[in-house]
Amino acid sequence: MKELELYFERLEKAGLGRSKRPDVLIFARSAQDRVDTLVRKIGGLSELPFTPEDNKSVTDLLQMAILAVECENSLWKGRNMPDYGSELRPRKWLGGKPGLKKGAVVPTLILKEEDRKPLQAWQDANFIPVHIWHIFYDVAFGISLDRAQELIKQGLILPNTHRFQAPSGATTEKVIYKIYYHYAYGVGNTTQEPELKAKFIEDKNGHILPYIHFEGGRMDLSTDALQMLRDRANAKT
């Protein structure tokens, strides 16, 4: 908890406490030496989250990035979810638009309402496509922010309220969009399962919050994801 508090304190001091930036930047392999040099100038990867984007080295990094990824994860085996494989069909609750039955349990990609505009603004400002990659225990799916916005605008994906629990144990309700995996592309498949280990966080009041920690494991990128990244790299050059 203390490390988490210090992390956000540093973000506030850097003027980045309320900003929203994607979690990961992806570069072409040919740019690795230049990327490594710029990261060293910043002070290493650990300093990158606290460095504003008007920093010359960060600006240069952004100019080389081919994709930005907002990462989400779920503690589910996606292919074992009860309604995995069900087809989208016209639904009354969607006004005749295609969907699944209410309460269907399938892999979905999560986009929070509070992140929609900030991520869109970041994409527009930096001219780097933002994608959402949602990782399950056995499989991962991806979708571009542009495509997610289209689905929401067309009423194919509706908002719903979800309750989140913070590391301190406090709960908050947030509006999210659960995008059916049917609209996504495959990002990867687990080829080596990780170990699941029990850990816990203790807050300043002595409250214990247990959680599952993943160690090891391997997921290989799909041919669709690799081709998309190659296309992005070619477009960049």
mmCIF file of N, CA and C in Angstrom, residues 65-187:
data_model
loop_
_atom_site.group_PDB
_atom_site.id
_atom_site.type_symbol
_atom_site.label_atom_id
_atom_site.label_comp_id
_atom_site.label_asym_id
_atom_site.label_seq_id
_atom_site.Cartn_x
_atom_site.Cartn_y
_atom_site.Cartn_z
ATOM 1 N N ALA A 65 6.702 5.262 -31.889
ATOM 2 C CA ALA A 65 5.761 4.213 -31.493
ATOM 3 C C ALA A 65 4.807 3.883 -32.630
ATOM 4 N N ILE A 66 4.523 2.597 -32.806
ATOM 5 C CA ILE A 66 3.592 2.185 -33.862
ATOM 6 C C ILE A 66 2.202 1.899 -33.304
ATOM 7 N N LEU A 67 2.104 1.669 -31.984
ATOM 8 C CA LEU A 67 0.818 1.355 -31.375
ATOM 9 C C LEU A 67 0.894 1.627 -29.877
ATOM 10 N N ALA A 68 -0.238 2.049 -29.314
ATOM 11 C CA ALA A 68 -0.357 2.198 -27.864
ATOM 12 C C ALA A 68 -1.436 1.245 -27.385
ATOM 13 N N VAL A 69 -1.199 0.611 -26.249
ATOM 14 C CA VAL A 69 -2.121 -0.414 -25.758
ATOM 15 C C VAL A 69 -2.610 -0.079 -24.356
ATOM 16 N N GLU A 70 -3.921 -0.104 -24.185
ATOM 17 C CA GLU A 70 -4.541 -0.020 -22.872
ATOM 18 C C GLU A 70 -4.813 -1.461 -22.433
ATOM 19 N N CYS A 71 -4.224 -1.886 -21.318
ATOM 20 C CA CYS A 71 -4.259 -3.289 -20.917
ATOM 21 C C CYS A 71 -5.314 -3.552 -19.847
ATOM 22 N N GLU A 72 -6.044 -4.618 -20.030
ATOM 23 C CA GLU A 72 -7.021 -5.078 -19.048
ATOM 24 C C GLU A 72 -6.826 -6.582 -18.858
ATOM 25 N N ASN A 73 -7.270 -7.106 -17.727
ATOM 26 C CA ASN A 73 -7.177 -8.554 -17.524
ATOM 27 C C ASN A 73 -8.357 -9.047 -16.705
ATOM 28 N N SER A 74 -8.646 -10.315 -16.856
ATOM 29 C CA SER A 74 -9.735 -10.953 -16.122
ATOM 30 C C SER A 74 -9.289 -12.310 -15.616
ATOM 31 N N LEU A 75 -9.725 -12.662 -14.407
ATOM 32 C CA LEU A 75 -9.374 -13.951 -13.811
ATOM 33 C C LEU A 75 -10.378 -15.016 -14.253
ATOM 34 N N TRP A 76 -10.382 -15.255 -15.540
ATOM 35 C CA TRP A 76 -11.263 -16.257 -16.134
ATOM 36 C C TRP A 76 -10.477 -17.032 -17.196
ATOM 37 N N LYS A 77 -10.874 -18.292 -17.404
ATOM 38 C CA LYS A 77 -10.458 -19.003 -18.601
ATOM 39 C C LYS A 77 -11.520 -18.709 -19.653
ATOM 40 N N GLY A 78 -11.174 -17.884 -20.624
ATOM 41 C CA GLY A 78 -12.153 -17.381 -21.578
ATOM 42 C C GLY A 78 -12.914 -18.462 -22.316
ATOM 43 N N ARG A 79 -12.205 -19.483 -22.771
ATOM 44 C CA ARG A 79 -12.856 -20.525 -23.566
ATOM 45 C C ARG A 79 -13.745 -21.433 -22.713
ATOM 46 N N ASN A 80 -13.612 -21.372 -21.406
ATOM 47 C CA ASN A 80 -14.449 -22.197 -20.523
ATOM 48 C C ASN A 80 -15.676 -21.451 -20.016
ATOM 49 N N MET A 81 -15.823 -20.194 -20.396
ATOM 50 C CA MET A 81 -16.979 -19.430 -19.936
ATOM 51 C C MET A 81 -18.245 -20.007 -20.577
ATOM 52 N N PRO A 82 -19.340 -20.070 -19.831
ATOM 53 C CA PRO A 82 -20.534 -20.826 -20.248
ATOM 54 C C PRO A 82 -21.066 -20.505 -21.642
ATOM 55 N N ASP A 83 -21.012 -19.238 -22.053
ATOM 56 C CA ASP A 83 -21.620 -18.880 -23.340
ATOM 57 C C ASP A 83 -20.583 -18.621 -24.436
ATOM 58 N N TYR A 84 -19.342 -19.056 -24.179
ATOM 59 C CA TYR A 84 -18.313 -18.926 -25.216
ATOM 60 C C TYR A 84 -18.719 -19.743 -26.438
ATOM 61 N N GLY A 85 -18.635 -19.142 -27.604
ATOM 62 C CA GLY A 85 -19.035 -19.814 -28.839
ATOM 63 C C GLY A 85 -20.451 -19.489 -29.268
ATOM 64 N N SER A 86 -21.235 -18.841 -28.403
ATOM 65 C CA SER A 86 -22.597 -18.448 -28.783
ATOM 66 C C SER A 86 -22.558 -17.361 -29.851
ATOM 67 N N GLU A 87 -23.490 -17.410 -30.767
ATOM 68 C CA GLU A 87 -23.536 -16.436 -31.855
ATOM 69 C C GLU A 87 -24.326 -15.190 -31.454
ATOM 70 N N LEU A 88 -23.953 -14.072 -32.039
ATOM 71 C CA LEU A 88 -24.728 -12.840 -31.854
ATOM 72 C C LEU A 88 -25.991 -12.934 -32.695
ATOM 73 N N ARG A 89 -27.131 -12.648 -32.059
ATOM 74 C CA ARG A 89 -28.412 -12.685 -32.758
ATOM 75 C C ARG A 89 -29.223 -11.452 -32.402
ATOM 76 N N PRO A 90 -30.198 -11.066 -33.235
ATOM 77 C CA PRO A 90 -31.024 -9.893 -32.907
ATOM 78 C C PRO A 90 -31.692 -10.055 -31.544
ATOM 79 N N ARG A 91 -31.586 -9.008 -30.716
ATOM 80 C CA ARG A 91 -32.132 -9.061 -29.361
ATOM 81 C C ARG A 91 -33.073 -7.884 -29.123
ATOM 82 N N LYS A 92 -34.197 -8.173 -28.477
ATOM 83 C CA LYS A 92 -35.158 -7.108 -28.175
ATOM 84 C C LYS A 92 -34.539 -6.040 -27.286
ATOM 85 N N TRP A 93 -33.734 -6.486 -26.307
ATOM 86 C CA TRP A 93 -33.174 -5.528 -25.353
ATOM 87 C C TRP A 93 -32.129 -4.608 -25.995
ATOM 88 N N LEU A 94 -31.717 -4.957 -27.242
ATOM 89 C CA LEU A 94 -30.806 -4.105 -28.005
ATOM 90 C C LEU A 94 -31.536 -3.445 -29.179
ATOM 91 N N GLY A 95 -32.860 -3.452 -29.117
ATOM 92 C CA GLY A 95 -33.630 -2.834 -30.188
ATOM 93 C C GLY A 95 -33.515 -3.553 -31.511
ATOM 94 N N GLY A 96 -33.338 -4.852 -31.455
ATOM 95 C CA GLY A 96 -33.219 -5.646 -32.673
ATOM 96 C C GLY A 96 -31.805 -5.771 -33.189
ATOM 97 N N LYS A 97 -30.861 -5.118 -32.529
ATOM 98 C CA LYS A 97 -29.451 -5.220 -32.946
ATOM 99 C C LYS A 97 -28.867 -6.542 -32.442
ATOM 100 N N PRO A 98 -27.788 -7.010 -33.076
ATOM 101 C CA PRO A 98 -27.214 -8.295 -32.672
ATOM 102 C C PRO A 98 -26.569 -8.233 -31.290
ATOM 103 N N GLY A 99 -26.723 -9.328 -30.556
ATOM 104 C CA GLY A 99 -26.136 -9.411 -29.226
ATOM 105 C C GLY A 99 -26.361 -10.785 -28.650
ATOM 106 N N LEU A 100 -26.068 -10.930 -27.367
ATOM 107 C CA LEU A 100 -26.300 -12.182 -26.658
ATOM 108 C C LEU A 100 -27.423 -11.983 -25.653
ATOM 109 N N LYS A 101 -27.883 -13.062 -25.070
ATOM 110 C CA LYS A 101 -28.919 -12.956 -24.043
ATOM 111 C C LYS A 101 -28.380 -12.140 -22.867
ATOM 112 N N LYS A 102 -29.278 -11.475 -22.156
ATOM 113 C CA LYS A 102 -28.861 -10.711 -20.982
ATOM 114 C C LYS A 102 -28.229 -11.654 -19.959
ATOM 115 N N GLY A 103 -27.119 -11.213 -19.402
ATOM 116 C CA GLY A 103 -26.443 -12.025 -18.396
ATOM 117 C C GLY A 103 -25.543 -13.095 -18.973
ATOM 118 N N ALA A 104 -25.354 -13.090 -20.298
ATOM 119 C CA ALA A 104 -24.467 -14.082 -20.907
ATOM 120 C C ALA A 104 -23.060 -13.943 -20.340
ATOM 121 N N VAL A 105 -22.431 -15.079 -20.088
ATOM 122 C CA VAL A 105 -21.072 -15.086 -19.521
ATOM 123 C C VAL A 105 -20.095 -15.466 -20.624
ATOM 124 N N VAL A 106 -19.479 -14.456 -21.202
ATOM 125 C CA VAL A 106 -18.525 -14.638 -22.299
ATOM 126 C C VAL A 106 -17.338 -13.695 -22.097
ATOM 127 N N PRO A 107 -16.231 -13.938 -22.798
ATOM 128 C CA PRO A 107 -15.132 -12.982 -22.746
ATOM 129 C C PRO A 107 -15.572 -11.635 -23.321
ATOM 130 N N THR A 108 -15.278 -10.579 -22.608
ATOM 131 C CA THR A 108 -15.549 -9.226 -23.091
ATOM 132 C C THR A 108 -14.312 -8.363 -22.864
ATOM 133 N N LEU A 109 -14.211 -7.309 -23.646
ATOM 134 C CA LEU A 109 -13.135 -6.337 -23.488
ATOM 135 C C LEU A 109 -13.732 -5.123 -22.790
ATOM 136 N N ILE A 110 -13.085 -4.666 -21.738
ATOM 137 C CA ILE A 110 -13.639 -3.608 -20.902
ATOM 138 C C ILE A 110 -13.078 -2.245 -21.291
ATOM 139 N N LEU A 111 -13.979 -1.289 -21.489
ATOM 140 C CA LEU A 111 -13.611 0.110 -21.679
ATOM 141 C C LEU A 111 -14.404 0.924 -20.662
ATOM 142 N N LYS A 112 -13.701 1.621 -19.786
ATOM 143 C CA LYS A 112 -14.375 2.436 -18.775
ATOM 144 C C LYS A 112 -14.826 3.758 -19.384
ATOM 145 N N GLU A 113 -16.010 4.196 -18.999
ATOM 146 C CA GLU A 113 -16.528 5.467 -19.503
ATOM 147 C C GLU A 113 -15.572 6.610 -19.161
ATOM 148 N N GLU A 114 -14.993 6.578 -17.965
ATOM 149 C CA GLU A 114 -14.103 7.658 -17.545
ATOM 150 C C GLU A 114 -12.818 7.715 -18.369
ATOM 151 N N ASP A 115 -12.497 6.617 -19.082
ATOM 152 C CA ASP A 115 -11.278 6.580 -19.893
ATOM 153 C C ASP A 115 -11.528 6.921 -21.359
ATOM 154 N N ARG A 116 -12.771 6.917 -21.795
ATOM 155 C CA ARG A 116 -13.066 7.078 -23.226
ATOM 156 C C ARG A 116 -12.507 8.377 -23.792
ATOM 157 N N LYS A 117 -12.908 9.497 -23.209
ATOM 158 C CA LYS A 117 -12.456 10.791 -23.734
ATOM 159 C C LYS A 117 -10.957 11.001 -23.548
ATOM 160 N N PRO A 118 -10.387 10.683 -22.366
ATOM 161 C CA PRO A 118 -8.938 10.855 -22.209
ATOM 162 C C PRO A 118 -8.112 10.022 -23.195
ATOM 163 N N LEU A 119 -8.507 8.777 -23.427
ATOM 164 C CA LEU A 119 -7.774 7.954 -24.385
ATOM 165 C C LEU A 119 -7.925 8.488 -25.805
ATOM 166 N N GLN A 120 -9.134 8.941 -26.137
ATOM 167 C CA GLN A 120 -9.357 9.520 -27.454
ATOM 168 C C GLN A 120 -8.528 10.789 -27.634
ATOM 169 N N ALA A 121 -8.474 11.618 -26.591
ATOM 170 C CA ALA A 121 -7.692 12.849 -26.653
ATOM 171 C C ALA A 121 -6.211 12.542 -26.814
ATOM 172 N N TRP A 122 -5.726 11.518 -26.108
ATOM 173 C CA TRP A 122 -4.314 11.131 -26.224
ATOM 174 C C TRP A 122 -4.021 10.648 -27.640
ATOM 175 N N GLN A 123 -4.906 9.826 -28.186
ATOM 176 C CA GLN A 123 -4.724 9.322 -29.551
ATOM 177 C C GLN A 123 -4.709 10.461 -30.557
ATOM 178 N N ASP A 124 -5.633 11.390 -30.422
ATOM 179 C CA ASP A 124 -5.722 12.512 -31.357
ATOM 180 C C ASP A 124 -4.497 13.419 -31.263
ATOM 181 N N ALA A 125 -3.968 13.589 -30.048
ATOM 182 C CA ALA A 125 -2.838 14.490 -29.846
ATOM 183 C C ALA A 125 -1.529 13.897 -30.343
ATOM 184 N N ASN A 126 -1.406 12.557 -30.263
ATOM 185 C CA ASN A 126 -0.121 11.922 -30.582
ATOM 186 C C ASN A 126 -0.114 11.158 -31.903
ATOM 187 N N PHE A 127 -1.276 11.062 -32.551
ATOM 188 C CA PHE A 127 -1.380 10.371 -33.842
ATOM 189 C C PHE A 127 -0.881 8.926 -33.762
ATOM 190 N N ILE A 128 -1.145 8.289 -32.614
ATOM 191 C CA ILE A 128 -0.789 6.883 -32.420
ATOM 192 C C ILE A 128 -2.076 6.121 -32.127
ATOM 193 N N PRO A 129 -2.417 5.108 -32.912
ATOM 194 C CA PRO A 129 -3.637 4.359 -32.643
ATOM 195 C C PRO A 129 -3.589 3.698 -31.265
ATOM 196 N N VAL A 130 -4.685 3.792 -30.543
ATOM 197 C CA VAL A 130 -4.815 3.129 -29.246
ATOM 198 C C VAL A 130 -5.667 1.874 -29.422
ATOM 199 N N HIS A 131 -5.177 0.764 -28.896
ATOM 200 C CA HIS A 131 -5.933 -0.478 -28.891
ATOM 201 C C HIS A 131 -6.124 -0.938 -27.453
ATOM 202 N N ILE A 132 -7.201 -1.654 -27.213
ATOM 203 C CA ILE A 132 -7.448 -2.274 -25.907
ATOM 204 C C ILE A 132 -7.135 -3.754 -26.044
ATOM 205 N N TRP A 133 -6.236 -4.245 -25.204
ATOM 206 C CA TRP A 133 -5.925 -5.678 -25.167
ATOM 207 C C TRP A 133 -6.414 -6.227 -23.835
ATOM 208 N N HIS A 134 -7.299 -7.199 -23.892
ATOM 209 C CA HIS A 134 -7.861 -7.788 -22.676
ATOM 210 C C HIS A 134 -7.360 -9.220 -22.562
ATOM 211 N N ILE A 135 -6.652 -9.496 -21.458
ATOM 212 C CA ILE A 135 -5.979 -10.776 -21.277
ATOM 213 C C ILE A 135 -6.770 -11.666 -20.317
ATOM 214 N N PHE A 136 -7.079 -12.868 -20.772
ATOM 215 C CA PHE A 136 -7.672 -13.882 -19.931
ATOM 216 C C PHE A 136 -6.599 -14.933 -19.626
ATOM 217 N N TYR A 137 -6.938 -15.902 -18.806
ATOM 218 C CA TYR A 137 -5.947 -16.897 -18.393
ATOM 219 C C TYR A 137 -5.416 -17.683 -19.583
ATOM 220 N N ASP A 138 -6.275 -17.926 -20.567
ATOM 221 C CA ASP A 138 -5.910 -18.823 -21.662
ATOM 222 C C ASP A 138 -5.860 -18.153 -23.025
ATOM 223 N N VAL A 139 -6.383 -16.949 -23.126
ATOM 224 C CA VAL A 139 -6.521 -16.314 -24.431
ATOM 225 C C VAL A 139 -6.585 -14.799 -24.237
ATOM 226 N N ALA A 140 -6.273 -14.063 -25.280
ATOM 227 C CA ALA A 140 -6.336 -12.600 -25.209
ATOM 228 C C ALA A 140 -6.976 -12.059 -26.483
ATOM 229 N N PHE A 141 -7.717 -10.953 -26.327
ATOM 230 C CA PHE A 141 -8.401 -10.327 -27.448
ATOM 231 C C PHE A 141 -8.041 -8.837 -27.499
ATOM 232 N N GLY A 142 -8.169 -8.267 -28.702
ATOM 233 C CA GLY A 142 -7.869 -6.852 -28.858
ATOM 234 C C GLY A 142 -8.878 -6.160 -29.751
ATOM 235 N N ILE A 143 -8.995 -4.855 -29.563
ATOM 236 C CA ILE A 143 -9.869 -4.037 -30.406
ATOM 237 C C ILE A 143 -9.321 -2.622 -30.422
ATOM 238 N N SER A 144 -9.447 -1.952 -31.544
ATOM 239 C CA SER A 144 -8.980 -0.568 -31.613
ATOM 240 C C SER A 144 -9.969 0.334 -30.883
ATOM 241 N N LEU A 145 -9.456 1.416 -30.332
ATOM 242 C CA LEU A 145 -10.334 2.385 -29.676
ATOM 243 C C LEU A 145 -11.357 2.925 -30.667
ATOM 244 N N ASP A 146 -10.933 3.153 -31.907
ATOM 245 C CA ASP A 146 -11.860 3.661 -32.927
ATOM 246 C C ASP A 146 -13.027 2.708 -33.134
ATOM 247 N N ARG A 147 -12.736 1.417 -33.216
ATOM 248 C CA ARG A 147 -13.794 0.425 -33.412
ATOM 249 C C ARG A 147 -14.702 0.356 -32.191
ATOM 250 N N ALA A 148 -14.124 0.415 -31.006
ATOM 251 C CA ALA A 148 -14.927 0.405 -29.782
ATOM 252 C C ALA A 148 -15.864 1.605 -29.733
ATOM 253 N N GLN A 149 -15.367 2.762 -30.125
ATOM 254 C CA GLN A 149 -16.199 3.969 -30.140
ATOM 255 C C GLN A 149 -17.349 3.824 -31.134
ATOM 256 N N GLU A 150 -17.085 3.211 -32.281
ATOM 257 C CA GLU A 150 -18.136 2.989 -33.289
ATOM 258 C C GLU A 150 -19.234 2.090 -32.732
ATOM 259 N N LEU A 151 -18.840 1.002 -32.074
ATOM 260 C CA LEU A 151 -19.819 0.055 -31.524
ATOM 261 C C LEU A 151 -20.712 0.727 -30.487
ATOM 262 N N ILE A 152 -20.111 1.584 -29.664
ATOM 263 C CA ILE A 152 -20.881 2.298 -28.638
ATOM 264 C C ILE A 152 -21.820 3.302 -29.295
ATOM 265 N N LYS A 153 -21.307 4.032 -30.281
ATOM 266 C CA LYS A 153 -22.118 5.032 -30.972
ATOM 267 C C LYS A 153 -23.305 4.399 -31.688
ATOM 268 N N GLN A 154 -23.102 3.195 -32.234
ATOM 269 C CA GLN A 154 -24.162 2.505 -32.965
ATOM 270 C C GLN A 154 -25.155 1.798 -32.039
ATOM 271 N N GLY A 155 -24.898 1.825 -30.746
ATOM 272 C CA GLY A 155 -25.796 1.170 -29.806
ATOM 273 C C GLY A 155 -25.651 -0.337 -29.767
ATOM 274 N N LEU A 156 -24.547 -0.850 -30.321
ATOM 275 C CA LEU A 156 -24.311 -2.289 -30.295
ATOM 276 C C LEU A 156 -23.751 -2.739 -28.949
ATOM 277 N N ILE A 157 -23.108 -1.821 -28.249
ATOM 278 C CA ILE A 157 -22.605 -2.077 -26.904
ATOM 279 C C ILE A 157 -23.143 -0.988 -25.990
ATOM 280 N N LEU A 158 -23.855 -1.390 -24.944
ATOM 281 C CA LEU A 158 -24.497 -0.435 -24.048
ATOM 282 C C LEU A 158 -23.702 -0.299 -22.747
ATOM 283 N N PRO A 159 -23.823 0.840 -22.088
ATOM 284 C CA PRO A 159 -23.120 1.030 -20.812
ATOM 285 C C PRO A 159 -23.781 0.236 -19.703
ATOM 286 N N ASN A 160 -22.999 -0.156 -18.734
ATOM 287 C CA ASN A 160 -23.556 -0.744 -17.518
ATOM 288 C C ASN A 160 -22.668 -0.382 -16.336
ATOM 289 N N THR A 161 -23.225 -0.492 -15.161
ATOM 290 C CA THR A 161 -22.518 -0.097 -13.948
ATOM 291 C C THR A 161 -21.852 -1.309 -13.310
ATOM 292 N N HIS A 162 -20.587 -1.115 -12.949
ATOM 293 C CA HIS A 162 -19.807 -2.210 -12.362
ATOM 294 C C HIS A 162 -19.162 -1.730 -11.071
ATOM 295 N N ARG A 163 -19.085 -2.614 -10.104
ATOM 296 C CA ARG A 163 -18.481 -2.268 -8.811
ATOM 297 C C ARG A 163 -17.027 -2.746 -8.775
ATOM 298 N N PHE A 164 -16.112 -1.809 -8.489
ATOM 299 C CA PHE A 164 -14.689 -2.118 -8.404
ATOM 300 C C PHE A 164 -14.231 -2.018 -6.957
ATOM 301 N N GLN A 165 -13.275 -2.871 -6.601
ATOM 302 C CA GLN A 165 -12.701 -2.820 -5.256
ATOM 303 C C GLN A 165 -11.260 -2.350 -5.343
ATOM 304 N N ALA A 166 -10.937 -1.302 -4.615
ATOM 305 C CA ALA A 166 -9.593 -0.737 -4.578
ATOM 306 C C ALA A 166 -8.704 -1.573 -3.666
ATOM 307 N N PRO A 167 -7.352 -1.443 -3.814
ATOM 308 C CA PRO A 167 -6.446 -2.192 -2.930
ATOM 309 C C PRO A 167 -6.712 -1.945 -1.449
ATOM 310 N N SER A 168 -7.242 -0.769 -1.108
ATOM 311 C CA SER A 168 -7.534 -0.450 0.287
ATOM 312 C C SER A 168 -8.780 -1.167 0.794
ATOM 313 N N GLY A 169 -9.539 -1.749 -0.130
ATOM 314 C CA GLY A 169 -10.772 -2.431 0.242
ATOM 315 C C GLY A 169 -12.014 -1.621 -0.078
ATOM 316 N N ALA A 170 -11.833 -0.330 -0.357
ATOM 317 C CA ALA A 170 -12.979 0.529 -0.682
ATOM 318 C C ALA A 170 -13.555 0.142 -2.046
ATOM 319 N N THR A 171 -14.885 0.266 -2.176
ATOM 320 C CA THR A 171 -15.538 -0.066 -3.445
ATOM 321 C C THR A 171 -16.118 1.191 -4.086
ATOM 322 N N THR A 172 -16.050 1.227 -5.404
ATOM 323 C CA THR A 172 -16.638 2.329 -6.161
ATOM 324 C C THR A 172 -17.415 1.756 -7.334
ATOM 325 N N GLU A 173 -18.407 2.483 -7.782
ATOM 326 C CA GLU A 173 -19.180 2.065 -8.951
ATOM 327 C C GLU A 173 -18.780 2.913 -10.151
ATOM 328 N N LYS A 174 -18.525 2.260 -11.260
ATOM 329 C CA LYS A 174 -18.112 2.952 -12.465
ATOM 330 C C LYS A 174 -18.917 2.444 -13.655
ATOM 331 N N VAL A 175 -19.147 3.324 -14.617
ATOM 332 C CA VAL A 175 -19.818 2.942 -15.854
ATOM 333 C C VAL A 175 -18.780 2.348 -16.798
ATOM 334 N N ILE A 176 -19.053 1.162 -17.307
ATOM 335 C CA ILE A 176 -18.135 0.502 -18.223
ATOM 336 C C ILE A 176 -18.890 -0.010 -19.444
ATOM 337 N N TYR A 177 -18.130 -0.330 -20.477
ATOM 338 C CA TYR A 177 -18.662 -0.973 -21.677
ATOM 339 C C TYR A 177 -17.997 -2.334 -21.802
ATOM 340 N N LYS A 178 -18.817 -3.379 -21.894
ATOM 341 C CA LYS A 178 -18.307 -4.746 -22.022
ATOM 342 C C LYS A 178 -18.494 -5.169 -23.480
ATOM 343 N N ILE A 179 -17.414 -5.150 -24.220
ATOM 344 C CA ILE A 179 -17.458 -5.383 -25.667
ATOM 345 C C ILE A 179 -17.281 -6.870 -25.957
ATOM 346 N N TYR A 180 -18.271 -7.466 -26.608
ATOM 347 C CA TYR A 180 -18.194 -8.883 -26.939
ATOM 348 C C TYR A 180 -16.910 -9.202 -27.699
ATOM 349 N N TYR A 181 -16.308 -10.328 -27.369
ATOM 350 C CA TYR A 181 -15.090 -10.756 -28.063
ATOM 351 C C TYR A 181 -15.338 -10.994 -29.553
ATOM 352 N N HIS A 182 -16.607 -11.171 -29.922
ATOM 353 C CA HIS A 182 -16.948 -11.390 -31.331
ATOM 354 C C HIS A 182 -16.484 -10.219 -32.208
ATOM 355 N N TYR A 183 -16.430 -9.011 -31.632
ATOM 356 C CA TYR A 183 -16.040 -7.823 -32.391
ATOM 357 C C TYR A 183 -14.523 -7.600 -32.370
ATOM 358 N N ALA A 184 -13.808 -8.452 -31.652
ATOM 359 C CA ALA A 184 -12.375 -8.247 -31.449
ATOM 360 C C ALA A 184 -11.547 -9.174 -32.344
ATOM 361 N N TYR A 185 -10.261 -8.926 -32.367
ATOM 362 C CA TYR A 185 -9.320 -9.839 -33.024
ATOM 363 C C TYR A 185 -8.553 -10.603 -31.941
ATOM 364 N N GLY A 186 -8.072 -11.770 -32.298
ATOM 365 C CA GLY A 186 -7.299 -12.546 -31.340
ATOM 366 C C GLY A 186 -5.915 -11.946 -31.161
ATOM 367 N N VAL A 187 -5.508 -11.742 -29.919
ATOM 368 C CA VAL A 187 -4.173 -11.221 -29.638
ATOM 369 C C VAL A 187 -3.195 -12.359 -29.392
#
